[in-house]
Amino acid sequence: MFIETAGPATGIAPAGPAGLPANRRPKRRALSPYLYILPAVVLLLVWTYWPLGQTVNLSFTDWNLIPTKPKQYVDVQKYAKVLSLPELHQALINTGLYILAFLGISVALPLVFALLSRKVQGKARTAYQALIFVPFLITPVASSAIWRWLFAPEGGTIPAIAAALGAPMGNIFRDPDSSMTAVIVIVGWQMLGFGVLVVSAGLAGISPDYAAAASIDGASGRQITWRIIIPLLSPSLVFLSLMTILLSAQWTYPIIDLATQGGPGNSSTNIYYLLYQFGFRNFDAGLSSAAGTLFFLGFGLIALVFVELSERLSFYDN
Amino acid sequence: MAFITIAPPAQPGSADAPLSGPRKVSRPTTAPAAERGPMRSPSLRLGSVRPGSLRTVPSHILLIALALVSIFPIYWMFVTAFRPPSDALSTNPLPGPLSLENFQYVLKTIPIAGMLANTFGMALTLAVSQLLVAILASYGFARWDFVGKKALYLLFVGSWLVPFQVTMIPNYLLVSQMGLLNTITGVVIPQLCSAFAVMMLRQHLEAFPKDLLDASQMDGRSSWRTLWEVVVPNLRPALAALGIMLFISAWNEYLWPSLIMQKSDALIQVGIRGFLGAEGNNWGAIMAASSLACLPIFLIYIFLQRYVVDAFVRSGLK
């Protein structure tokens, strides 16, 4: 949209105070966008795309990450192995469950909260939002420590309350049945406020005229919510859902590493933590890379489908 | 690619803006000044209900509950940290008796002041370099049309689909070959360019008033001087918000520092992890260390709250 600037400029150039030879300018202009973009592109190629190619490359080899040991080309052996590993199945199931949990906590719940609380405005609203957002900013080492303390079997607040209510609980992080719940609670605590703020911002952008008009036409509050507000919110909701699906595994990674190490018995692991374990615990670069390549393709496919769907489903206010 | 473009509209006018599809959203910003008020509540327009009227009481209750859930764990962290170690298991919900013993213990046991300083330097370096690279690249993209523009931009959008865990082994090897393992430089280098910052800034620049650029060109400024004398000063609020966000993200980054700094505790994320593991159930000390790890972020949030919330909510990213 800025191309038009080139038009008047060439007309003015000869008389302009810059005094550059007219024939030099177009050439410089042709090069300059590339020069501005160069640093970013180089960094991206070196640290994202070249490594991506390397990962695909490594996925066909057997190598233990020791520089002096030669890589051995093993065809698709690593893919066959990784697909048959029960750890992978467990990690895939867990990742799916994490995504479902966070679709609830960072999309559905925030929608409910934002809709129910939209009548609160002004200073009070700003104050609530400021508080609700704080957990999102807590660094993972601290948030895992805080919740380990809250859940501590001895002296922890939550087991104390549970015991007072007559439902004593053990160590939530050490029990295979509850270790995932622990991770979900911690990460959900961080993401909930973020979701509420995103949905509220979306709500704030919807013109009240629609609701007013519908109300004059005799629409009930419920009809207005379901037929007008939620469709108009769909861009925000689609955005949050896509983030949740693509990033849940990344959100949970630090907490898994800090609070449960994926255990006990892989009960709380996820696909990215598995990549870490394959690569930096078992030193099997091929296995980690094969799994990584598969996850990359899988998420890429999901993202494309999602973008396509959102184009069709989103309801735009125009 | 839907990520940024669906960012919740924070401007009063944008409800009527043509949100006609993720790609071609052009926000009707007429002057960057309109960007200035992050997260102000434009939704006053929705408020046909006076604040304080009875109908808002349930909403207040809901928001208070949500705020309590968000804040209590953080409150408890400080309460435990400021208690004398002998009272660590106290269930008294009120703070006190006040004691600094836990902090003294932490300062004595680990070089936490150095860690904080190092992490601060690392986060600042990253935020500044990511901003710089992004300013250049987004200016290149927004100001000119050139051959390969779409393909090059797709590199940035596409990098979203490459999770860091998938490329971590080649990245690790590259850093290791450069001899930068266990150094802060090794943590910083792969992250010098943030594709996300480029995309965010490009959006701001697309909305930049063309007249100003034209005028600047007529005054005889080169594109380089236009960038620094016209564009950047006018984008200051947006740049500040983005910079703060990049700083916080860099501070909270866990995965990469934990891989690169395996034998060093120069950074807070890694240094404190060891301390937490070693201290077991010494919750007072653990909470003191955790609250120190969050301290800079809390300070930023207290003083620049509106920028922080605005930046994160608009972006929807960590």
mmCIF file of N, CA and C in Angstrom, chain A residues 1-5 29 33-34 36-37 40 47 49 51 55 63 113 116 119-121 128-130 132-142 145-146 149-150 157 189 192 194 197 204-205 208 235 239 243 250 253 257-258 272 276 288 296 303 311 316-317, chain B residues 3 6 15 19 22 39 43 45 55 59-60 64 66 69-70 73-74 76 80 88 136 142-147 155 158-159 161 163 165-166 168 170-171 173 189-190 205-206 210 213-214 217 223-224 252 254-255 269 283 287 290 294 298 301 305 309 312 315-316:
data_model
loop_
_atom_site.group_PDB
_atom_site.id
_atom_site.type_symbol
_atom_site.label_atom_id
_atom_site.label_comp_id
_atom_site.label_asym_id
_atom_site.label_seq_id
_atom_site.Cartn_x
_atom_site.Cartn_y
_atom_site.Cartn_z
ATOM 1 N N MET A 1 0.811 -1.193 0.000
ATOM 2 C CA MET A 1 0.000 0.000 0.000
ATOM 3 C C MET A 1 0.855 1.258 0.000
ATOM 4 N N PHE A 2 2.147 1.063 0.209
ATOM 5 C CA PHE A 2 3.005 2.242 0.232
ATOM 6 C C PHE A 2 3.675 2.496 -1.103
ATOM 7 N N ILE A 3 3.345 1.652 -2.074
ATOM 8 C CA ILE A 3 4.032 1.774 -3.356
ATOM 9 C C ILE A 3 3.800 3.144 -3.947
ATOM 10 N N GLU A 4 2.624 3.657 -3.692
ATOM 11 C CA GLU A 4 2.268 4.910 -4.334
ATOM 12 C C GLU A 4 3.283 5.998 -4.029
ATOM 13 N N THR A 5 3.969 5.885 -2.938
ATOM 14 C CA THR A 5 4.947 6.913 -2.604
ATOM 15 C C THR A 5 5.988 7.030 -3.700
ATOM 16 N N ARG A 29 16.262 1.869 -4.617
ATOM 17 C CA ARG A 29 14.975 1.505 -4.047
ATOM 18 C C ARG A 29 14.697 0.026 -4.263
ATOM 19 N N PRO A 33 14.401 -2.687 0.073
ATOM 20 C CA PRO A 33 13.560 -3.556 0.897
ATOM 21 C C PRO A 33 14.287 -4.835 1.296
ATOM 22 N N TYR A 34 15.067 -5.385 0.386
ATOM 23 C CA TYR A 34 15.777 -6.623 0.715
ATOM 24 C C TYR A 34 16.798 -6.399 1.825
ATOM 25 N N TYR A 36 16.620 -4.206 4.209
ATOM 26 C CA TYR A 36 15.943 -4.072 5.503
ATOM 27 C C TYR A 36 15.525 -5.437 6.059
ATOM 28 N N ILE A 37 15.145 -6.312 5.161
ATOM 29 C CA ILE A 37 14.615 -7.603 5.608
ATOM 30 C C ILE A 37 15.727 -8.609 5.880
ATOM 31 N N ALA A 40 16.648 -10.225 9.448
ATOM 32 C CA ALA A 40 15.615 -11.116 9.974
ATOM 33 C C ALA A 40 15.592 -12.426 9.203
ATOM 34 N N TRP A 47 18.504 -20.224 12.171
ATOM 35 C CA TRP A 47 18.080 -20.802 13.448
ATOM 36 C C TRP A 47 16.722 -21.499 13.423
ATOM 37 N N TYR A 49 14.934 -22.610 9.858
ATOM 38 C CA TYR A 49 14.694 -23.467 8.692
ATOM 39 C C TYR A 49 15.839 -24.437 8.421
ATOM 40 N N PRO A 51 17.882 -25.666 10.744
ATOM 41 C CA PRO A 51 17.734 -26.733 11.730
ATOM 42 C C PRO A 51 16.560 -27.666 11.433
ATOM 43 N N THR A 55 16.874 -31.589 11.234
ATOM 44 C CA THR A 55 16.083 -32.538 12.005
ATOM 45 C C THR A 55 15.566 -33.651 11.103
ATOM 46 N N TRP A 63 22.374 -41.919 15.781
ATOM 47 C CA TRP A 63 23.486 -41.108 16.282
ATOM 48 C C TRP A 63 23.214 -40.737 17.735
ATOM 49 N N PHE A 113 -17.100 -16.577 31.524
ATOM 50 C CA PHE A 113 -16.755 -15.507 32.471
ATOM 51 C C PHE A 113 -16.925 -14.133 31.826
ATOM 52 N N LEU A 116 -20.623 -13.307 31.342
ATOM 53 C CA LEU A 116 -21.349 -13.044 32.582
ATOM 54 C C LEU A 116 -20.891 -11.757 33.258
ATOM 55 N N LYS A 119 -21.116 -6.741 32.255
ATOM 56 C CA LYS A 119 -21.813 -5.543 32.745
ATOM 57 C C LYS A 119 -20.936 -4.697 33.663
ATOM 58 N N VAL A 120 -19.897 -5.340 34.190
ATOM 59 C CA VAL A 120 -18.998 -4.570 35.053
ATOM 60 C C VAL A 120 -18.073 -3.741 34.180
ATOM 61 N N GLN A 121 -18.091 -2.451 34.396
ATOM 62 C CA GLN A 121 -17.325 -1.573 33.529
ATOM 63 C C GLN A 121 -16.443 -0.634 34.345
ATOM 64 N N TYR A 128 -10.128 -5.652 38.189
ATOM 65 C CA TYR A 128 -10.271 -7.114 38.124
ATOM 66 C C TYR A 128 -9.344 -7.690 37.067
ATOM 67 N N GLN A 129 -9.359 -7.056 35.902
ATOM 68 C CA GLN A 129 -8.542 -7.601 34.811
ATOM 69 C C GLN A 129 -7.063 -7.587 35.165
ATOM 70 N N ALA A 130 -6.648 -6.510 35.860
ATOM 71 C CA ALA A 130 -5.240 -6.432 36.250
ATOM 72 C C ALA A 130 -4.875 -7.614 37.143
ATOM 73 N N ILE A 132 -6.538 -10.593 37.438
ATOM 74 C CA ILE A 132 -6.730 -11.879 36.770
ATOM 75 C C ILE A 132 -5.553 -12.214 35.853
ATOM 76 N N PHE A 133 -4.899 -11.186 35.366
ATOM 77 C CA PHE A 133 -3.831 -11.407 34.390
ATOM 78 C C PHE A 133 -2.499 -11.804 35.030
ATOM 79 N N VAL A 134 -2.345 -11.527 36.320
ATOM 80 C CA VAL A 134 -1.033 -11.729 36.955
ATOM 81 C C VAL A 134 -0.448 -13.148 36.768
ATOM 82 N N PRO A 135 -1.237 -14.217 36.966
ATOM 83 C CA PRO A 135 -0.618 -15.548 36.862
ATOM 84 C C PRO A 135 0.060 -15.800 35.521
ATOM 85 N N PHE A 136 -0.449 -15.174 34.481
ATOM 86 C CA PHE A 136 0.120 -15.368 33.150
ATOM 87 C C PHE A 136 1.579 -14.938 33.092
ATOM 88 N N LEU A 137 1.962 -14.021 33.979
ATOM 89 C CA LEU A 137 3.309 -13.457 33.914
ATOM 90 C C LEU A 137 4.307 -14.175 34.814
ATOM 91 N N ILE A 138 3.817 -15.133 35.603
ATOM 92 C CA ILE A 138 4.711 -15.791 36.550
ATOM 93 C C ILE A 138 5.649 -16.739 35.818
ATOM 94 N N THR A 139 6.895 -16.640 36.161
ATOM 95 C CA THR A 139 7.895 -17.466 35.505
ATOM 96 C C THR A 139 7.714 -18.953 35.896
ATOM 97 N N PRO A 140 7.933 -19.876 34.941
ATOM 98 C CA PRO A 140 7.596 -21.285 35.210
ATOM 99 C C PRO A 140 8.244 -21.874 36.469
ATOM 100 N N VAL A 141 9.507 -21.539 36.744
ATOM 101 C CA VAL A 141 10.132 -22.086 37.965
ATOM 102 C C VAL A 141 9.316 -21.684 39.179
ATOM 103 N N ALA A 142 8.863 -20.431 39.199
ATOM 104 C CA ALA A 142 8.120 -19.962 40.356
ATOM 105 C C ALA A 142 6.727 -20.576 40.402
ATOM 106 N N ALA A 145 6.895 -24.019 41.646
ATOM 107 C CA ALA A 145 7.233 -24.055 43.073
ATOM 108 C C ALA A 145 6.025 -23.674 43.932
ATOM 109 N N ILE A 146 5.322 -22.630 43.523
ATOM 110 C CA ILE A 146 4.159 -22.184 44.294
ATOM 111 C C ILE A 146 3.144 -23.317 44.423
ATOM 112 N N TRP A 149 4.094 -26.193 46.596
ATOM 113 C CA TRP A 149 3.877 -25.812 48.001
ATOM 114 C C TRP A 149 2.392 -25.893 48.351
ATOM 115 N N LEU A 150 1.530 -25.357 47.481
ATOM 116 C CA LEU A 150 0.092 -25.401 47.760
ATOM 117 C C LEU A 150 -0.416 -26.839 47.849
ATOM 118 N N THR A 157 -1.739 -25.933 51.516
ATOM 119 C CA THR A 157 -3.079 -25.399 51.740
ATOM 120 C C THR A 157 -4.165 -26.320 51.190
ATOM 121 N N TRP A 189 -4.275 -22.348 35.506
ATOM 122 C CA TRP A 189 -4.262 -21.142 36.350
ATOM 123 C C TRP A 189 -3.591 -19.985 35.607
ATOM 124 N N LEU A 192 -6.009 -19.089 32.193
ATOM 125 C CA LEU A 192 -7.412 -18.681 32.340
ATOM 126 C C LEU A 192 -7.581 -17.168 32.196
ATOM 127 N N PHE A 194 -5.635 -14.999 30.911
ATOM 128 C CA PHE A 194 -5.299 -14.571 29.564
ATOM 129 C C PHE A 194 -6.501 -14.738 28.633
ATOM 130 N N LEU A 197 -9.215 -12.163 29.261
ATOM 131 C CA LEU A 197 -8.896 -10.846 28.719
ATOM 132 C C LEU A 197 -9.045 -10.785 27.202
ATOM 133 N N ALA A 204 -15.543 -6.176 23.797
ATOM 134 C CA ALA A 204 -15.518 -4.716 23.829
ATOM 135 C C ALA A 204 -15.539 -4.147 22.417
ATOM 136 N N GLY A 205 -15.113 -4.946 21.453
ATOM 137 C CA GLY A 205 -15.072 -4.443 20.090
ATOM 138 C C GLY A 205 -16.379 -4.620 19.336
ATOM 139 N N PRO A 208 -22.566 -2.119 20.328
ATOM 140 C CA PRO A 208 -23.789 -2.432 21.081
ATOM 141 C C PRO A 208 -25.038 -2.199 20.237
ATOM 142 N N PRO A 235 -14.118 -14.567 15.599
ATOM 143 C CA PRO A 235 -12.689 -14.423 15.311
ATOM 144 C C PRO A 235 -11.809 -14.593 16.555
ATOM 145 N N PHE A 239 -9.279 -17.735 17.148
ATOM 146 C CA PHE A 239 -7.893 -17.409 17.441
ATOM 147 C C PHE A 239 -7.413 -18.119 18.715
ATOM 148 N N MET A 243 -4.620 -21.153 19.002
ATOM 149 C CA MET A 243 -3.473 -21.030 19.900
ATOM 150 C C MET A 243 -3.412 -22.225 20.836
ATOM 151 N N GLN A 250 3.419 -26.730 24.229
ATOM 152 C CA GLN A 250 4.519 -25.847 24.634
ATOM 153 C C GLN A 250 4.245 -25.200 25.982
ATOM 154 N N TYR A 253 5.068 -27.768 28.666
ATOM 155 C CA TYR A 253 6.426 -28.309 28.729
ATOM 156 C C TYR A 253 7.212 -27.907 29.987
ATOM 157 N N ASP A 257 8.415 -30.456 33.020
ATOM 158 C CA ASP A 257 9.822 -30.659 33.354
ATOM 159 C C ASP A 257 10.092 -30.324 34.821
ATOM 160 N N LEU A 258 9.472 -29.265 35.318
ATOM 161 C CA LEU A 258 9.785 -28.802 36.667
ATOM 162 C C LEU A 258 9.010 -29.556 37.742
ATOM 163 N N TYR A 272 6.240 -33.044 23.321
ATOM 164 C CA TYR A 272 7.496 -32.301 23.283
ATOM 165 C C TYR A 272 8.436 -32.743 24.397
ATOM 166 N N TYR A 276 12.366 -34.232 24.160
ATOM 167 C CA TYR A 276 13.481 -33.875 25.036
ATOM 168 C C TYR A 276 14.107 -35.127 25.649
ATOM 169 N N SER A 288 14.501 -38.934 18.389
ATOM 170 C CA SER A 288 13.898 -37.642 18.695
ATOM 171 C C SER A 288 13.534 -36.906 17.416
ATOM 172 N N PHE A 296 5.795 -32.230 13.667
ATOM 173 C CA PHE A 296 5.784 -31.027 12.843
ATOM 174 C C PHE A 296 4.769 -31.165 11.708
ATOM 175 N N ALA A 303 -3.040 -27.160 11.549
ATOM 176 C CA ALA A 303 -3.126 -25.699 11.411
ATOM 177 C C ALA A 303 -3.764 -25.320 10.083
ATOM 178 N N GLU A 311 -11.819 -19.739 8.091
ATOM 179 C CA GLU A 311 -12.235 -18.847 7.021
ATOM 180 C C GLU A 311 -13.721 -19.053 6.728
ATOM 181 N N TYR A 316 -17.837 -12.454 10.187
ATOM 182 C CA TYR A 316 -17.224 -11.139 10.310
ATOM 183 C C TYR A 316 -18.261 -10.037 10.268
ATOM 184 N N ASP A 317 -17.935 -9.030 10.988
ATOM 185 C CA ASP A 317 -18.839 -7.897 11.144
ATOM 186 C C ASP A 317 -18.585 -6.896 10.028
ATOM 187 N N PHE B 3 -3.197 -15.770 13.016
ATOM 188 C CA PHE B 3 -2.887 -15.391 14.396
ATOM 189 C C PHE B 3 -3.092 -13.945 14.709
ATOM 190 N N ILE B 6 -6.391 -11.551 13.557
ATOM 191 C CA ILE B 6 -7.680 -11.591 14.240
ATOM 192 C C ILE B 6 -7.552 -10.992 15.621
ATOM 193 N N ALA B 15 -15.176 -1.899 15.502
ATOM 194 C CA ALA B 15 -16.304 -2.799 15.380
ATOM 195 C C ALA B 15 -16.918 -2.659 13.995
ATOM 196 N N LEU B 19 -13.432 -6.366 8.847
ATOM 197 C CA LEU B 19 -12.635 -7.522 9.252
ATOM 198 C C LEU B 19 -12.883 -8.606 8.219
ATOM 199 N N PRO B 22 -8.672 -12.767 7.329
ATOM 200 C CA PRO B 22 -7.431 -12.642 8.079
ATOM 201 C C PRO B 22 -6.368 -11.845 7.359
ATOM 202 N N MET B 39 -5.776 -1.059 26.050
ATOM 203 C CA MET B 39 -6.773 -1.675 26.900
ATOM 204 C C MET B 39 -7.676 -0.688 27.627
ATOM 205 N N SER B 43 -15.557 -0.192 26.010
ATOM 206 C CA SER B 43 -16.840 -0.846 26.113
ATOM 207 C C SER B 43 -17.796 -0.072 26.987
ATOM 208 N N ARG B 45 -19.391 1.900 26.018
ATOM 209 C CA ARG B 45 -20.533 2.049 25.139
ATOM 210 C C ARG B 45 -21.566 0.957 25.379
ATOM 211 N N ARG B 55 -27.935 -4.955 39.322
ATOM 212 C CA ARG B 55 -27.793 -6.053 38.364
ATOM 213 C C ARG B 55 -26.349 -6.498 38.196
ATOM 214 N N SER B 59 -22.135 -10.335 38.792
ATOM 215 C CA SER B 59 -20.912 -10.226 37.994
ATOM 216 C C SER B 59 -19.716 -9.891 38.865
ATOM 217 N N HIS B 60 -19.940 -8.975 39.824
ATOM 218 C CA HIS B 60 -18.854 -8.631 40.733
ATOM 219 C C HIS B 60 -18.414 -9.852 41.528
ATOM 220 N N ILE B 64 -14.741 -11.342 41.514
ATOM 221 C CA ILE B 64 -13.960 -11.399 42.754
ATOM 222 C C ILE B 64 -13.448 -12.810 42.968
ATOM 223 N N LEU B 66 -12.854 -15.068 40.711
ATOM 224 C CA LEU B 66 -11.808 -15.315 39.722
ATOM 225 C C LEU B 66 -10.501 -14.627 40.128
ATOM 226 N N VAL B 69 -8.855 -16.586 42.974
ATOM 227 C CA VAL B 69 -8.171 -17.790 42.491
ATOM 228 C C VAL B 69 -6.851 -17.397 41.836
ATOM 229 N N SER B 70 -6.859 -16.295 41.106
ATOM 230 C CA SER B 70 -5.638 -15.880 40.415
ATOM 231 C C SER B 70 -4.573 -15.389 41.378
ATOM 232 N N PRO B 73 -2.510 -17.851 45.122
ATOM 233 C CA PRO B 73 -1.213 -18.550 45.127
ATOM 234 C C PRO B 73 -0.029 -17.589 45.212
ATOM 235 N N ILE B 74 -0.163 -16.425 44.571
ATOM 236 C CA ILE B 74 0.947 -15.466 44.598
ATOM 237 C C ILE B 74 1.044 -14.814 45.976
ATOM 238 N N TRP B 76 0.132 -16.199 48.684
ATOM 239 C CA TRP B 76 0.645 -17.220 49.594
ATOM 240 C C TRP B 76 2.151 -17.373 49.469
ATOM 241 N N THR B 80 4.394 -16.879 52.767
ATOM 242 C CA THR B 80 5.309 -17.920 53.242
ATOM 243 C C THR B 80 6.751 -17.410 53.235
ATOM 244 N N ALA B 88 6.897 -21.802 58.826
ATOM 245 C CA ALA B 88 6.601 -22.029 57.403
ATOM 246 C C ALA B 88 5.302 -22.807 57.198
ATOM 247 N N LEU B 136 13.346 -3.108 11.320
ATOM 248 C CA LEU B 136 13.902 -3.088 9.966
ATOM 249 C C LEU B 136 13.052 -3.940 9.023
ATOM 250 N N ALA B 142 6.411 -3.304 4.861
ATOM 251 C CA ALA B 142 5.253 -2.417 4.803
ATOM 252 C C ALA B 142 5.436 -1.301 3.779
ATOM 253 N N ARG B 143 6.669 -0.911 3.536
ATOM 254 C CA ARG B 143 6.836 0.279 2.718
ATOM 255 C C ARG B 143 6.919 -0.015 1.229
ATOM 256 N N TRP B 144 7.466 -1.151 0.858
ATOM 257 C CA TRP B 144 7.685 -1.410 -0.563
ATOM 258 C C TRP B 144 6.964 -2.656 -1.032
ATOM 259 N N ASP B 145 6.747 -2.673 -2.343
ATOM 260 C CA ASP B 145 6.364 -3.919 -2.994
ATOM 261 C C ASP B 145 7.582 -4.403 -3.744
ATOM 262 N N PHE B 146 7.883 -5.664 -3.615
ATOM 263 C CA PHE B 146 9.071 -6.143 -4.323
ATOM 264 C C PHE B 146 8.895 -7.610 -4.677
ATOM 265 N N VAL B 147 9.723 -8.053 -5.586
ATOM 266 C CA VAL B 147 9.638 -9.434 -6.036
ATOM 267 C C VAL B 147 9.923 -10.370 -4.863
ATOM 268 N N LEU B 155 7.865 -17.000 5.048
ATOM 269 C CA LEU B 155 8.902 -17.581 5.909
ATOM 270 C C LEU B 155 8.618 -17.252 7.375
ATOM 271 N N GLY B 158 5.321 -18.975 8.480
ATOM 272 C CA GLY B 158 5.533 -20.409 8.555
ATOM 273 C C GLY B 158 6.362 -20.825 9.757
ATOM 274 N N SER B 159 7.210 -19.935 10.259
ATOM 275 C CA SER B 159 8.065 -20.312 11.377
ATOM 276 C C SER B 159 7.220 -20.604 12.618
ATOM 277 N N LEU B 161 4.884 -22.610 12.623
ATOM 278 C CA LEU B 161 4.531 -24.019 12.595
ATOM 279 C C LEU B 161 5.732 -24.894 12.941
ATOM 280 N N PRO B 163 7.739 -25.843 15.866
ATOM 281 C CA PRO B 163 7.917 -25.740 17.317
ATOM 282 C C PRO B 163 9.396 -25.819 17.651
ATOM 283 N N GLN B 165 10.869 -27.254 19.985
ATOM 284 C CA GLN B 165 11.321 -28.586 20.389
ATOM 285 C C GLN B 165 11.741 -29.438 19.199
ATOM 286 N N VAL B 166 11.155 -29.156 18.034
ATOM 287 C CA VAL B 166 11.479 -29.946 16.849
ATOM 288 C C VAL B 166 12.879 -29.605 16.335
ATOM 289 N N MET B 168 15.334 -28.315 18.301
ATOM 290 C CA MET B 168 16.267 -28.024 19.393
ATOM 291 C C MET B 168 17.585 -28.785 19.272
ATOM 292 N N PRO B 170 19.376 -29.757 16.420
ATOM 293 C CA PRO B 170 20.310 -29.026 15.532
ATOM 294 C C PRO B 170 20.733 -27.674 16.117
ATOM 295 N N ASN B 171 19.825 -26.967 16.756
ATOM 296 C CA ASN B 171 20.191 -25.688 17.369
ATOM 297 C C ASN B 171 21.246 -25.889 18.448
ATOM 298 N N LEU B 173 23.344 -28.339 18.661
ATOM 299 C CA LEU B 173 24.615 -28.717 18.042
ATOM 300 C C LEU B 173 25.340 -27.496 17.478
ATOM 301 N N ILE B 189 21.767 -16.017 21.177
ATOM 302 C CA ILE B 189 21.972 -16.025 19.726
ATOM 303 C C ILE B 189 20.827 -16.620 18.892
ATOM 304 N N PRO B 190 20.320 -17.794 19.223
ATOM 305 C CA PRO B 190 19.290 -18.353 18.332
ATOM 306 C C PRO B 190 17.982 -17.563 18.343
ATOM 307 N N LEU B 205 2.767 -0.934 11.052
ATOM 308 C CA LEU B 205 3.324 -0.118 9.981
ATOM 309 C C LEU B 205 2.393 -0.016 8.783
ATOM 310 N N GLU B 206 1.631 -1.069 8.536
ATOM 311 C CA GLU B 206 0.677 -1.007 7.431
ATOM 312 C C GLU B 206 -0.350 0.092 7.707
ATOM 313 N N LYS B 210 0.243 7.204 5.358
ATOM 314 C CA LYS B 210 1.120 7.300 4.201
ATOM 315 C C LYS B 210 1.571 8.750 3.971
ATOM 316 N N LEU B 213 4.832 9.602 5.403
ATOM 317 C CA LEU B 213 5.969 9.066 4.655
ATOM 318 C C LEU B 213 6.225 9.909 3.423
ATOM 319 N N ASP B 214 5.136 10.257 2.725
ATOM 320 C CA ASP B 214 5.274 11.095 1.534
ATOM 321 C C ASP B 214 5.947 12.408 1.892
ATOM 322 N N GLN B 217 9.520 12.077 2.511
ATOM 323 C CA GLN B 217 10.298 11.879 1.296
ATOM 324 C C GLN B 217 10.481 13.211 0.555
ATOM 325 N N SER B 223 15.135 6.713 2.939
ATOM 326 C CA SER B 223 14.225 5.790 3.614
ATOM 327 C C SER B 223 14.755 5.466 5.013
ATOM 328 N N TRP B 224 16.072 5.443 5.142
ATOM 329 C CA TRP B 224 16.685 5.134 6.439
ATOM 330 C C TRP B 224 16.366 6.225 7.449
ATOM 331 N N ASN B 252 10.943 -15.148 31.044
ATOM 332 C CA ASN B 252 10.240 -16.364 31.439
ATOM 333 C C ASN B 252 10.605 -17.595 30.626
ATOM 334 N N TYR B 254 12.086 -20.843 29.393
ATOM 335 C CA TYR B 254 12.639 -21.903 30.229
ATOM 336 C C TYR B 254 13.394 -22.962 29.431
ATOM 337 N N LEU B 255 12.761 -23.467 28.369
ATOM 338 C CA LEU B 255 13.313 -24.619 27.658
ATOM 339 C C LEU B 255 14.754 -24.418 27.187
ATOM 340 N N GLN B 269 16.396 -18.918 35.774
ATOM 341 C CA GLN B 269 15.525 -20.070 35.530
ATOM 342 C C GLN B 269 16.222 -21.377 35.876
ATOM 343 N N TRP B 283 10.046 -24.799 52.530
ATOM 344 C CA TRP B 283 9.156 -23.988 51.696
ATOM 345 C C TRP B 283 9.405 -22.497 51.830
ATOM 346 N N MET B 287 9.978 -20.339 48.554
ATOM 347 C CA MET B 287 9.083 -19.250 48.188
ATOM 348 C C MET B 287 9.840 -17.923 48.085
ATOM 349 N N SER B 290 11.560 -18.034 44.809
ATOM 350 C CA SER B 290 10.593 -17.886 43.719
ATOM 351 C C SER B 290 10.131 -16.439 43.580
ATOM 352 N N CYS B 294 10.475 -13.668 40.298
ATOM 353 C CA CYS B 294 9.382 -12.947 39.622
ATOM 354 C C CYS B 294 9.492 -11.450 39.803
ATOM 355 N N PHE B 298 7.095 -8.389 38.236
ATOM 356 C CA PHE B 298 6.079 -7.712 39.058
ATOM 357 C C PHE B 298 6.270 -6.201 39.012
ATOM 358 N N TYR B 301 5.093 -4.882 35.827
ATOM 359 C CA TYR B 301 3.637 -4.946 35.749
ATOM 360 C C TYR B 301 2.992 -3.841 36.577
ATOM 361 N N GLN B 305 1.364 -1.551 33.759
ATOM 362 C CA GLN B 305 0.347 -2.587 33.620
ATOM 363 C C GLN B 305 -0.423 -2.531 32.308
ATOM 364 N N VAL B 309 -0.638 -5.684 29.563
ATOM 365 C CA VAL B 309 -1.865 -6.393 29.230
ATOM 366 C C VAL B 309 -2.190 -6.202 27.753
ATOM 367 N N PHE B 312 0.127 -8.309 25.406
ATOM 368 C CA PHE B 312 -0.104 -9.746 25.405
ATOM 369 C C PHE B 312 -1.481 -10.103 24.859
ATOM 370 N N SER B 315 -1.619 -9.872 21.142
ATOM 371 C CA SER B 315 -0.814 -10.822 20.415
ATOM 372 C C SER B 315 -1.298 -12.234 20.657
ATOM 373 N N GLY B 316 -1.699 -12.469 21.879
ATOM 374 C CA GLY B 316 -2.137 -13.808 22.206
ATOM 375 C C GLY B 316 -1.002 -14.793 22.234
#
